[in-house]
mmCIF file of C-alpha atoms in Angstrom:
data_model
loop_
_atom_site.group_PDB
_atom_site.id
_atom_site.type_symbol
_atom_site.label_atom_id
_atom_site.label_comp_id
_atom_site.label_asym_id
_atom_site.label_seq_id
_atom_site.Cartn_x
_atom_site.Cartn_y
_atom_site.Cartn_z
ATOM 1 C CA MET P 1 23.648 -71.661 -33.009
ATOM 2 C CA ARG P 2 25.222 -68.594 -31.059
ATOM 3 C CA LYS P 3 21.462 -67.645 -29.659
ATOM 4 C CA VAL P 4 20.788 -71.022 -28.977
ATOM 5 C CA LEU P 5 24.003 -71.734 -26.984
ATOM 6 C CA GLY P 6 23.857 -67.897 -25.243
ATOM 7 C CA PHE P 7 20.041 -69.273 -24.378
ATOM 8 C CA LEU P 8 21.417 -72.069 -22.759
ATOM 9 C CA ALA P 9 23.933 -70.436 -20.864
ATOM 10 C CA LEU P 10 21.608 -68.051 -19.487
ATOM 11 C CA VAL P 11 19.049 -70.673 -18.427
ATOM 12 C CA THR P 12 22.563 -72.576 -16.676
ATOM 13 C CA GLY P 13 23.075 -69.153 -14.883
ATOM 14 C CA LEU P 14 19.626 -68.844 -13.776
ATOM 15 C CA ALA P 15 19.214 -72.477 -12.249
ATOM 16 C CA PHE P 16 22.702 -71.890 -10.501
ATOM 17 C CA ALA P 17 22.172 -68.671 -9.424
ATOM 18 C CA GLN P 18 18.670 -70.096 -7.696
ATOM 19 C CA THR P 19 18.831 -71.664 -4.135
ATOM 20 C CA SER P 20 16.962 -74.584 -3.433
ATOM 21 C CA LEU P 21 15.945 -75.633 -0.011
ATOM 22 C CA LYS P 22 14.066 -78.550 1.259
ATOM 23 C CA VAL P 23 11.726 -77.890 4.234
ATOM 24 C CA GLY P 24 10.263 -80.137 6.946
ATOM 25 C CA VAL P 25 6.515 -78.876 7.670
ATOM 26 C CA ILE P 26 5.248 -80.502 11.145
ATOM 27 C CA LEU P 27 1.742 -79.180 11.688
ATOM 28 C CA PRO P 28 -1.328 -80.706 13.615
ATOM 29 C CA LEU P 29 -3.643 -81.377 10.736
ATOM 30 C CA SER P 30 -5.577 -83.724 13.363
ATOM 31 C CA GLY P 31 -6.205 -83.170 16.902
ATOM 32 C CA ALA P 32 -6.908 -80.892 19.409
ATOM 33 C CA SER P 33 -5.204 -78.135 17.064
ATOM 34 C CA ALA P 34 -6.079 -79.051 13.869
ATOM 35 C CA VAL P 35 -7.975 -75.583 12.666
ATOM 36 C CA SER P 36 -4.525 -73.431 13.705
ATOM 37 C CA GLY P 37 -2.485 -76.567 12.113
ATOM 38 C CA LYS P 38 -4.907 -75.832 8.657
ATOM 39 C CA ALA P 39 -4.872 -72.707 8.535
ATOM 40 C CA ALA P 40 -1.010 -72.359 8.859
ATOM 41 C CA LEU P 41 -0.636 -74.668 6.359
ATOM 42 C CA ASN P 42 -2.624 -73.129 3.532
ATOM 43 C CA GLY P 43 -0.438 -69.625 4.584
ATOM 44 C CA ILE P 44 2.600 -71.571 4.081
ATOM 45 C CA GLN P 45 1.768 -73.467 0.873
ATOM 46 C CA LEU P 46 0.333 -69.712 -0.673
ATOM 47 C CA ALA P 47 3.768 -67.895 0.417
ATOM 48 C CA ALA P 48 6.139 -71.344 -1.089
ATOM 49 C CA ASP P 49 3.971 -70.658 -3.954
ATOM 50 C CA GLU P 50 4.828 -66.789 -4.365
ATOM 51 C CA VAL P 51 8.596 -67.667 -3.875
ATOM 52 C CA ASN P 52 8.603 -70.443 -6.434
ATOM 53 C CA THR P 53 6.771 -68.076 -9.073
ATOM 54 C CA ALA P 54 9.656 -65.106 -8.137
ATOM 55 C CA GLY P 55 12.272 -68.157 -9.193
ATOM 56 C CA LYS P 56 14.903 -66.600 -6.628
ATOM 57 C CA VAL P 57 14.349 -69.166 -3.982
ATOM 58 C CA ARG P 58 13.334 -73.083 -5.024
ATOM 59 C CA LEU P 59 11.097 -74.675 -2.043
ATOM 60 C CA GLU P 60 10.154 -77.929 -1.685
ATOM 61 C CA LEU P 61 7.999 -78.730 1.229
ATOM 62 C CA VAL P 62 7.865 -81.953 3.084
ATOM 63 C CA VAL P 63 4.582 -81.880 5.035
ATOM 64 C CA VAL P 64 3.336 -84.145 8.059
ATOM 65 C CA ASP P 65 0.666 -84.693 10.726
ATOM 66 C CA ASP P 66 1.761 -84.258 14.137
ATOM 67 C CA GLY P 67 -1.693 -85.072 15.133
ATOM 68 C CA THR P 68 -1.727 -82.441 18.300
ATOM 69 C CA ASP P 69 -0.246 -85.567 19.918
ATOM 70 C CA THR P 70 3.343 -86.702 21.184
ATOM 71 C CA ALA P 71 3.018 -89.905 20.613
ATOM 72 C CA LYS P 72 2.527 -89.186 16.403
ATOM 73 C CA ALA P 73 4.886 -86.015 16.539
ATOM 74 C CA VAL P 74 8.343 -87.517 17.903
ATOM 75 C CA PRO P 75 8.132 -89.991 15.128
ATOM 76 C CA ALA P 76 6.712 -87.725 12.457
ATOM 77 C CA PHE P 77 9.966 -85.252 13.308
ATOM 78 C CA THR P 78 12.611 -88.219 13.316
ATOM 79 C CA LYS P 79 11.141 -89.017 10.030
ATOM 80 C CA LEU P 80 11.599 -85.653 8.423
ATOM 81 C CA MET P 81 15.318 -85.795 9.919
ATOM 82 C CA THR P 82 16.236 -89.800 8.940
ATOM 83 C CA VAL P 83 14.363 -90.097 6.252
ATOM 84 C CA ASP P 84 13.474 -87.259 4.617
ATOM 85 C CA LYS P 85 17.174 -85.392 5.117
ATOM 86 C CA VAL P 86 16.012 -81.986 5.992
ATOM 87 C CA ASP P 87 17.875 -79.127 7.693
ATOM 88 C CA ILE P 88 14.844 -76.827 8.117
ATOM 89 C CA VAL P 89 11.746 -77.293 9.996
ATOM 90 C CA ILE P 90 8.533 -75.086 10.305
ATOM 91 C CA GLY P 91 6.482 -76.243 13.087
ATOM 92 C CA GLY P 92 5.809 -76.098 16.588
ATOM 93 C CA LEU P 93 2.129 -74.869 17.179
ATOM 94 C CA ALA P 94 0.809 -76.697 20.124
ATOM 95 C CA SER P 95 3.022 -75.928 23.510
ATOM 96 C CA GLY P 96 2.487 -79.579 24.690
ATOM 97 C CA VAL P 97 3.998 -81.052 21.479
ATOM 98 C CA THR P 98 6.718 -78.675 20.739
ATOM 99 C CA PHE P 99 7.603 -79.503 24.241
ATOM 100 C CA ALA P 100 8.110 -82.961 23.465
ATOM 101 C CA LEU P 101 10.542 -82.316 20.500
ATOM 102 C CA SER P 102 12.643 -80.193 22.341
ATOM 103 C CA GLY P 103 14.679 -83.440 22.701
ATOM 104 C CA PRO P 104 14.805 -84.502 18.883
ATOM 105 C CA VAL P 105 15.238 -81.146 18.150
ATOM 106 C CA LYS P 106 18.374 -80.444 19.849
ATOM 107 C CA GLN P 107 19.049 -83.837 18.996
ATOM 108 C CA TYR P 108 19.591 -83.762 15.131
ATOM 109 C CA GLY P 109 19.873 -79.855 15.096
ATOM 110 C CA PRO P 110 17.752 -78.950 12.439
ATOM 111 C CA LEU P 111 17.297 -74.784 11.797
ATOM 112 C CA PHE P 112 13.779 -74.481 13.775
ATOM 113 C CA LEU P 113 11.228 -71.889 12.759
ATOM 114 C CA ALA P 114 8.319 -71.909 15.787
ATOM 115 C CA ILE P 115 4.985 -71.145 14.824
ATOM 116 C CA GLY P 116 3.647 -71.141 18.205
ATOM 117 C CA ALA P 117 4.400 -72.919 21.353
ATOM 118 C CA ALA P 118 3.561 -70.033 23.435
ATOM 119 C CA SER P 119 3.962 -71.859 26.846
ATOM 120 C CA SER P 120 7.232 -70.813 28.626
ATOM 121 C CA VAL P 121 7.709 -74.197 29.209
ATOM 122 C CA VAL P 122 8.656 -74.881 25.861
ATOM 123 C CA GLU P 123 11.062 -71.434 25.830
ATOM 124 C CA GLN P 124 13.149 -73.086 28.767
ATOM 125 C CA ALA P 125 13.274 -76.903 27.013
ATOM 126 C CA PHE P 126 14.699 -75.028 24.187
ATOM 127 C CA GLU P 127 17.101 -72.503 26.297
ATOM 128 C CA GLY P 128 20.527 -72.664 24.766
ATOM 129 C CA TYR P 129 19.397 -73.771 21.101
ATOM 130 C CA PRO P 130 21.070 -71.700 18.812
ATOM 131 C CA LEU P 131 18.941 -72.493 16.049
ATOM 132 C CA LEU P 132 15.537 -71.889 17.141
ATOM 133 C CA PHE P 133 13.961 -68.557 15.509
ATOM 134 C CA HIS P 134 10.139 -68.229 17.282
ATOM 135 C CA TYR P 135 7.779 -66.443 15.469
ATOM 136 C CA HIS P 136 4.632 -66.142 17.732
ATOM 137 C CA PRO P 137 4.786 -64.354 20.534
ATOM 138 C CA TRP P 138 5.418 -65.991 24.752
ATOM 139 C CA ASP P 139 2.793 -66.736 27.288
ATOM 140 C CA TYR P 140 3.895 -63.739 29.279
ATOM 141 C CA HIS P 141 3.639 -61.754 25.759
ATOM 142 C CA ASN P 142 0.279 -62.818 26.130
ATOM 143 C CA VAL P 143 -0.814 -62.247 29.327
ATOM 144 C CA ALA P 144 0.836 -58.313 28.993
ATOM 145 C CA ALA P 145 -1.472 -57.642 26.307
ATOM 146 C CA ALA P 146 -4.554 -59.251 28.169
ATOM 147 C CA LEU P 147 -3.654 -57.406 31.348
ATOM 148 C CA GLN P 148 -4.393 -54.470 29.501
ATOM 149 C CA PHE P 149 -7.374 -55.458 28.433
ATOM 150 C CA PHE P 150 -8.750 -56.341 31.614
ATOM 151 C CA GLN P 151 -7.438 -53.449 33.724
ATOM 152 C CA TYR P 152 -9.777 -51.300 31.073
ATOM 153 C CA LEU P 153 -12.343 -53.712 32.199
ATOM 154 C CA ASN P 154 -11.476 -52.942 35.556
ATOM 155 C CA ARG P 155 -11.299 -49.378 35.461
ATOM 156 C CA GLU P 156 -14.188 -48.130 33.113
ATOM 157 C CA HIS P 157 -16.461 -50.759 33.567
ATOM 158 C CA GLY P 158 -16.068 -51.757 36.899
ATOM 159 C CA ALA P 159 -15.281 -55.559 36.644
ATOM 160 C CA ARG P 160 -14.176 -57.395 39.793
ATOM 161 C CA LYS P 161 -14.080 -60.459 39.868
ATOM 162 C CA VAL P 162 -12.360 -63.384 37.231
ATOM 163 C CA ALA P 163 -13.056 -67.079 37.384
ATOM 164 C CA ILE P 164 -10.844 -68.642 35.061
ATOM 165 C CA LEU P 165 -10.816 -72.086 33.273
ATOM 166 C CA TYR P 166 -7.751 -73.343 31.993
ATOM 167 C CA GLU P 167 -6.477 -76.655 30.197
ATOM 168 C CA ASP P 168 -4.320 -78.725 32.038
ATOM 169 C CA GLY P 169 -1.506 -79.228 29.452
ATOM 170 C CA PRO P 170 1.458 -76.490 29.005
ATOM 171 C CA PHE P 171 -0.459 -74.015 27.206
ATOM 172 C CA GLY P 172 -2.838 -73.318 29.793
ATOM 173 C CA SER P 173 -1.350 -74.315 32.921
ATOM 174 C CA ALA P 174 2.360 -73.096 32.533
ATOM 175 C CA GLY P 175 1.630 -69.255 33.403
ATOM 176 C CA ILE P 176 -1.552 -69.520 35.382
ATOM 177 C CA GLY P 177 -0.281 -68.755 39.028
ATOM 178 C CA VAL P 178 1.661 -65.409 37.611
ATOM 179 C CA TYR P 179 -1.678 -64.792 35.515
ATOM 180 C CA LYS P 180 -3.595 -64.941 38.881
ATOM 181 C CA GLN P 181 -1.675 -62.991 40.860
ATOM 182 C CA GLN P 182 -1.101 -60.131 38.313
ATOM 183 C CA LEU P 183 -5.166 -60.174 38.214
ATOM 184 C CA GLU P 184 -5.024 -59.185 41.824
ATOM 185 C CA LYS P 185 -2.493 -56.885 41.667
ATOM 186 C CA LEU P 186 -5.157 -55.040 39.588
ATOM 187 C CA GLY P 187 -7.764 -55.437 41.853
ATOM 188 C CA TYR P 188 -9.447 -58.379 40.996
ATOM 189 C CA GLN P 189 -10.802 -61.409 42.985
ATOM 190 C CA VAL P 190 -9.588 -64.483 41.107
ATOM 191 C CA GLN P 191 -11.463 -67.950 41.163
ATOM 192 C CA ALA P 192 -9.162 -70.178 38.961
ATOM 193 C CA GLU P 193 -9.597 -74.205 38.108
ATOM 194 C CA PRO P 194 -8.168 -76.234 35.561
ATOM 195 C CA PHE P 195 -9.873 -79.222 32.895
ATOM 196 C CA LYS P 196 -9.008 -81.686 30.405
ATOM 197 C CA ALA P 197 -8.677 -79.956 26.887
ATOM 198 C CA GLY P 198 -11.106 -81.676 24.603
ATOM 199 C CA SER P 199 -13.359 -83.297 27.451
ATOM 200 C CA GLY P 200 -16.296 -81.151 26.792
ATOM 201 C CA GLN P 201 -16.912 -81.590 30.390
ATOM 202 C CA PHE P 202 -17.383 -78.290 32.083
ATOM 203 C CA THR P 203 -20.503 -78.120 34.223
ATOM 204 C CA ALA P 204 -19.152 -79.000 37.478
ATOM 205 C CA ILE P 205 -16.805 -76.669 37.348
ATOM 206 C CA LEU P 206 -19.275 -73.809 36.390
ATOM 207 C CA THR P 207 -21.962 -75.006 38.724
ATOM 208 C CA ARG P 208 -18.778 -74.080 41.425
ATOM 209 C CA PHE P 209 -17.842 -70.535 39.414
ATOM 210 C CA ARG P 210 -21.814 -69.753 39.749
ATOM 211 C CA ALA P 211 -21.753 -69.492 43.370
ATOM 212 C CA PHE P 212 -18.798 -66.870 42.964
ATOM 213 C CA ALA P 213 -20.505 -64.741 40.373
ATOM 214 C CA PRO P 214 -17.807 -63.680 38.594
ATOM 215 C CA ASP P 215 -18.000 -60.698 36.282
ATOM 216 C CA ILE P 216 -15.791 -62.451 33.627
ATOM 217 C CA LEU P 217 -15.709 -65.793 32.886
ATOM 218 C CA TYR P 218 -12.081 -66.213 31.306
ATOM 219 C CA TRP P 219 -10.905 -70.023 29.363
ATOM 220 C CA ILE P 220 -7.808 -70.690 28.100
ATOM 221 C CA GLY P 221 -8.000 -74.097 25.619
ATOM 222 C CA TYR P 222 -8.518 -74.704 22.698
ATOM 223 C CA ASP P 223 -11.173 -74.504 19.619
ATOM 224 C CA VAL P 224 -13.027 -77.703 20.566
ATOM 225 C CA ASP P 225 -13.504 -76.364 24.255
ATOM 226 C CA ALA P 226 -15.707 -73.001 22.448
ATOM 227 C CA LEU P 227 -18.917 -74.377 22.032
ATOM 228 C CA PRO P 228 -19.215 -76.649 25.101
ATOM 229 C CA ILE P 229 -18.010 -73.837 27.464
ATOM 230 C CA ALA P 230 -20.571 -71.288 25.711
ATOM 231 C CA THR P 231 -23.594 -73.755 26.078
ATOM 232 C CA GLN P 232 -22.717 -75.249 29.298
ATOM 233 C CA ALA P 233 -22.345 -71.916 31.266
ATOM 234 C CA ARG P 234 -25.667 -71.111 30.112
ATOM 235 C CA GLN P 235 -27.232 -73.809 31.016
ATOM 236 C CA VAL P 236 -25.887 -74.144 34.671
ATOM 237 C CA GLY P 237 -27.230 -70.415 34.761
ATOM 238 C CA LEU P 238 -23.497 -68.733 35.525
ATOM 239 C CA ARG P 239 -24.259 -65.239 34.239
ATOM 240 C CA PRO P 240 -20.740 -63.239 33.917
ATOM 241 C CA LYS P 241 -20.934 -59.737 31.959
ATOM 242 C CA LEU P 242 -17.767 -60.999 29.640
ATOM 243 C CA ILE P 243 -17.210 -64.386 28.386
ATOM 244 C CA TYR P 244 -13.720 -63.907 27.030
ATOM 245 C CA GLY P 245 -11.738 -67.082 25.453
ATOM 246 C CA ALA P 246 -7.895 -67.247 24.687
ATOM 247 C CA PRO P 247 -7.433 -70.521 22.034
ATOM 248 C CA PRO P 248 -5.369 -70.315 19.428
ATOM 249 C CA SER P 249 -8.249 -70.572 16.837
ATOM 250 C CA TRP P 250 -11.683 -70.704 17.052
ATOM 251 C CA PRO P 251 -14.102 -73.618 15.859
ATOM 252 C CA ILE P 252 -14.954 -73.131 12.083
ATOM 253 C CA GLY P 253 -18.151 -71.225 11.514
ATOM 254 C CA PHE P 254 -18.674 -70.156 15.311
ATOM 255 C CA GLU P 255 -19.905 -66.815 14.210
ATOM 256 C CA LYS P 256 -22.677 -68.356 12.629
ATOM 257 C CA ASN P 257 -24.134 -69.796 15.881
ATOM 258 C CA PRO P 258 -25.891 -67.357 17.869
ATOM 259 C CA LEU P 259 -24.053 -68.294 21.455
ATOM 260 C CA SER P 260 -20.829 -67.010 19.956
ATOM 261 C CA ASN P 261 -22.620 -63.272 20.178
ATOM 262 C CA ASP P 262 -20.717 -61.416 22.611
ATOM 263 C CA ILE P 263 -18.487 -63.713 23.364
ATOM 264 C CA ALA P 264 -14.818 -62.048 23.535
ATOM 265 C CA GLY P 265 -10.886 -62.817 22.568
ATOM 266 C CA MET P 266 -7.653 -61.899 21.560
ATOM 267 C CA THR P 267 -6.106 -62.226 18.023
ATOM 268 C CA ALA P 268 -3.286 -61.305 16.678
ATOM 269 C CA TRP P 269 -4.589 -60.620 13.168
ATOM 270 C CA LEU P 270 -8.233 -60.378 11.355
ATOM 271 C CA PRO P 271 -8.368 -59.427 7.442
ATOM 272 C CA THR P 272 -9.638 -56.390 8.460
ATOM 273 C CA VAL P 273 -6.297 -55.211 9.612
ATOM 274 C CA ALA P 274 -5.289 -52.413 6.962
ATOM 275 C CA ASN P 275 -1.532 -52.582 6.728
ATOM 276 C CA PRO P 276 -0.261 -53.145 3.096
ATOM 277 C CA GLU P 277 1.001 -56.820 3.582
ATOM 278 C CA SER P 278 -2.007 -57.744 5.392
ATOM 279 C CA ARG P 279 -4.282 -56.289 2.041
ATOM 280 C CA ARG P 280 -2.145 -57.992 -0.365
ATOM 281 C CA PHE P 281 -2.173 -61.366 1.767
ATOM 282 C CA VAL P 282 -5.924 -61.250 2.175
ATOM 283 C CA ASP P 283 -5.841 -60.674 -1.457
ATOM 284 C CA ALA P 284 -3.701 -63.637 -2.672
ATOM 285 C CA TYR P 285 -5.200 -65.978 -0.060
ATOM 286 C CA ARG P 286 -8.770 -65.376 -1.913
ATOM 287 C CA LYS P 287 -7.363 -66.017 -5.000
ATOM 288 C CA LYS P 288 -5.912 -69.099 -4.584
ATOM 289 C CA TYR P 289 -8.400 -70.655 -2.034
ATOM 290 C CA GLY P 290 -11.464 -69.086 -2.659
ATOM 291 C CA GLU P 291 -12.283 -67.575 0.472
ATOM 292 C CA VAL P 292 -10.834 -65.437 3.444
ATOM 293 C CA THR P 293 -9.467 -66.738 6.827
ATOM 294 C CA GLU P 294 -9.993 -64.848 10.399
ATOM 295 C CA GLU P 295 -7.011 -67.411 11.859
ATOM 296 C CA TYR P 296 -3.760 -65.451 12.340
ATOM 297 C CA MET P 297 -1.813 -69.135 12.047
ATOM 298 C CA ALA P 298 -2.430 -68.657 8.031
ATOM 299 C CA PRO P 299 -0.338 -65.378 7.874
ATOM 300 C CA MET P 300 1.920 -66.398 10.326
ATOM 301 C CA GLY P 301 2.749 -69.931 8.558
ATOM 302 C CA TYR P 302 2.950 -67.059 5.737
ATOM 303 C CA THR P 303 5.402 -64.898 7.165
ATOM 304 C CA ILE P 304 7.579 -67.721 7.862
ATOM 305 C CA VAL P 305 8.213 -68.927 4.735
ATOM 306 C CA LYS P 306 8.284 -65.201 3.326
ATOM 307 C CA SER P 307 11.471 -64.491 5.826
ATOM 308 C CA LEU P 308 12.932 -68.064 5.016
ATOM 309 C CA ALA P 309 13.140 -67.133 1.770
ATOM 310 C CA LEU P 310 14.298 -63.507 1.832
ATOM 311 C CA ALA P 311 16.871 -64.836 4.489
ATOM 312 C CA ALA P 312 18.090 -67.627 1.985
ATOM 313 C CA GLU P 313 18.550 -65.322 -0.621
ATOM 314 C CA LYS P 314 20.274 -63.030 1.213
ATOM 315 C CA ALA P 315 22.852 -65.557 2.508
ATOM 316 C CA GLY P 316 22.850 -67.486 -1.338
ATOM 317 C CA SER P 317 23.128 -70.928 0.100
ATOM 318 C CA ALA P 318 20.746 -73.694 1.225
ATOM 319 C CA ASP P 319 23.080 -74.206 4.229
ATOM 320 C CA LYS P 320 21.352 -74.082 7.358
ATOM 321 C CA ASN P 321 24.105 -71.955 9.584
ATOM 322 C CA ARG P 322 24.284 -69.381 6.581
ATOM 323 C CA ILE P 323 20.619 -68.602 6.329
ATOM 324 C CA ALA P 324 19.980 -68.457 10.411
ATOM 325 C CA GLU P 325 22.897 -66.102 9.992
ATOM 326 C CA ALA P 326 20.846 -63.649 7.329
ATOM 327 C CA LEU P 327 17.517 -64.370 9.300
ATOM 328 C CA ALA P 328 18.883 -63.373 12.408
ATOM 329 C CA SER P 329 19.368 -59.553 11.085
ATOM 330 C CA LEU P 330 16.676 -59.537 8.759
ATOM 331 C CA LYS P 331 13.905 -56.840 9.383
ATOM 332 C CA MET P 332 10.487 -56.999 6.803
ATOM 333 C CA ASN P 333 7.145 -56.055 6.742
ATOM 334 C CA THR P 334 4.164 -58.368 7.141
ATOM 335 C CA PRO P 335 0.829 -58.831 7.527
ATOM 336 C CA PHE P 336 0.835 -58.305 11.446
ATOM 337 C CA GLY P 337 3.461 -55.585 11.170
ATOM 338 C CA PRO P 338 7.217 -54.922 11.379
ATOM 339 C CA LEU P 339 9.033 -58.465 12.168
ATOM 340 C CA SER P 340 12.777 -58.790 13.398
ATOM 341 C CA PHE P 341 14.549 -60.801 16.154
ATOM 342 C CA LYS P 342 15.944 -60.282 19.362
ATOM 343 C CA PRO P 343 16.728 -61.682 22.491
ATOM 344 C CA SER P 344 13.142 -62.680 24.361
ATOM 345 C CA ASP P 345 12.177 -60.401 27.936
ATOM 346 C CA THR P 346 13.869 -63.790 29.927
ATOM 347 C CA GLY P 347 17.031 -64.035 27.907
ATOM 348 C CA ARG P 348 16.100 -67.786 27.073
ATOM 349 C CA THR P 349 15.269 -67.397 22.980
ATOM 350 C CA LYS P 350 17.956 -65.456 21.303
ATOM 351 C CA TYR P 351 16.053 -65.019 18.079
ATOM 352 C CA GLN P 352 12.146 -64.277 19.329
ATOM 353 C CA GLY P 353 10.146 -62.367 16.559
ATOM 354 C CA PHE P 354 7.025 -60.712 17.660
ATOM 355 C CA GLY P 355 5.875 -59.597 20.847
ATOM 356 C CA PRO P 356 2.693 -57.995 22.923
ATOM 357 C CA GLU P 357 2.324 -55.504 20.347
ATOM 358 C CA ILE P 358 0.484 -57.799 17.565
ATOM 359 C CA TRP P 359 -2.233 -58.627 19.904
ATOM 360 C CA PHE P 360 -5.914 -56.790 19.743
ATOM 361 C CA GLN P 361 -8.996 -57.791 21.704
ATOM 362 C CA PHE P 362 -12.295 -58.593 19.304
ATOM 363 C CA GLN P 363 -15.657 -59.640 20.045
ATOM 364 C CA TYR P 364 -18.539 -61.512 18.378
ATOM 365 C CA LEU P 365 -21.033 -59.093 17.026
ATOM 366 C CA GLN P 366 -24.000 -59.831 14.893
ATOM 367 C CA GLY P 367 -22.202 -63.080 12.998
ATOM 368 C CA SER P 368 -18.094 -61.485 12.734
ATOM 369 C CA ARG P 369 -15.191 -60.751 14.839
ATOM 370 C CA ARG P 370 -14.926 -56.832 15.356
ATOM 371 C CA PRO P 371 -11.699 -55.686 17.081
ATOM 372 C CA VAL P 372 -12.925 -53.673 20.325
ATOM 373 C CA PHE P 373 -9.605 -53.152 22.044
ATOM 374 C CA PRO P 374 -7.287 -50.825 22.166
ATOM 375 C CA LYS P 375 -8.892 -47.429 20.971
ATOM 376 C CA GLU P 376 -6.926 -47.250 18.056
ATOM 377 C CA VAL P 377 -7.603 -50.409 16.313
ATOM 378 C CA ALA P 378 -11.452 -50.582 17.204
ATOM 379 C CA THR P 379 -14.088 -50.832 14.629
ATOM 380 C CA ARG P 380 -16.852 -50.950 17.356
ATOM 381 C CA PRO P 381 -17.530 -50.502 20.976
ATOM 382 C CA LEU P 382 -17.172 -53.606 23.290
ATOM 383 C CA ARG P 383 -20.672 -55.124 24.388
ATOM 384 C CA TYR P 384 -20.613 -55.026 28.356
ATOM 385 C CA PRO P 385 -22.103 -56.722 29.790
ATOM 386 C CA GLY P 386 -23.139 -59.033 27.068
ATOM 387 C CA GLU P 387 -25.841 -61.176 27.270
ATOM 388 C CA TYR P 388 -25.125 -64.812 27.612
ATOM 389 C CA TYR P 389 -28.600 -66.558 27.987
ATOM 390 C CA LEU P 390 -30.522 -69.694 26.477
ATOM 391 C CA ARG P 391 -33.340 -68.561 24.516
#
């Protein structure tokens, strides 16, 4: 009897020691950003499984789809607040949607862990909100990393002209003026035009670019834009030396399409990243899902949940303010490298996670993404000029 009572006391003690959190997750599981959203959710669920198995923190996830649509996102977020009664939300992937959520977030006051939303317009909208933790680099971090690559192309390969296609929402257009100025300072001639994301109609703009004869065709948009741009550039006879894209994710199976070959882009992570946390993530992801992802939003979602669990364990509480206090001082290793929070470069974000240091450049070569820049991470030399012809 004493043994039974002792066992029950031990179990009861463990139950009281465990911190339970109900966490809202709002991601684009449909619409233009669905590839990124589904990858992020896979990473979040993988990390939640690991946290729950470890037993020190218990996570209950309440998942809603924002549809990459502000009209769907605001009601979905409101449901998390008023029906599901969550105090902690993981979300904020697409910039346009996250901008629309800035008002409701401030109204309801959750601990908001932003997985994406790189536009500086979003940073301005959230300025002064004390419970925003922004993990993803801001657009000016992205620009800094890309400009380093463009400086290399100018210096080592003689690139002189850049034509920029950018989507007309906050993600593509927020920093385009500054970006154009920075490229011109590097010695580039720049021609830039906006497009409607997801429209698939690029022929007229690409035809105008043909007269400009760019060395680099650079597009800023979403995964749904990748194949139409690659196809229509060839159809109009545009012959850049490099096609360079900057979507948050690339189309599933794009690497299997011959039109992807030689196209370059920027990412924060690939499964070839060799640090121990990356290798552990890849192994765990493969075990759970039976495949390996190349979408960096998967380890980003994973990192957010792992950091949240560590902060909750440190705080010893489910209180959002105590967890935020613990998160603010957190230091941890991740698949991207070290993570800690500090004020952003503009000072508008008190708790900014990653910066330009996590970005690197890759190129589709022989059916896979290969890191090509900077030199210390490159596994293959950049193929420049690339071949972009209809066969």
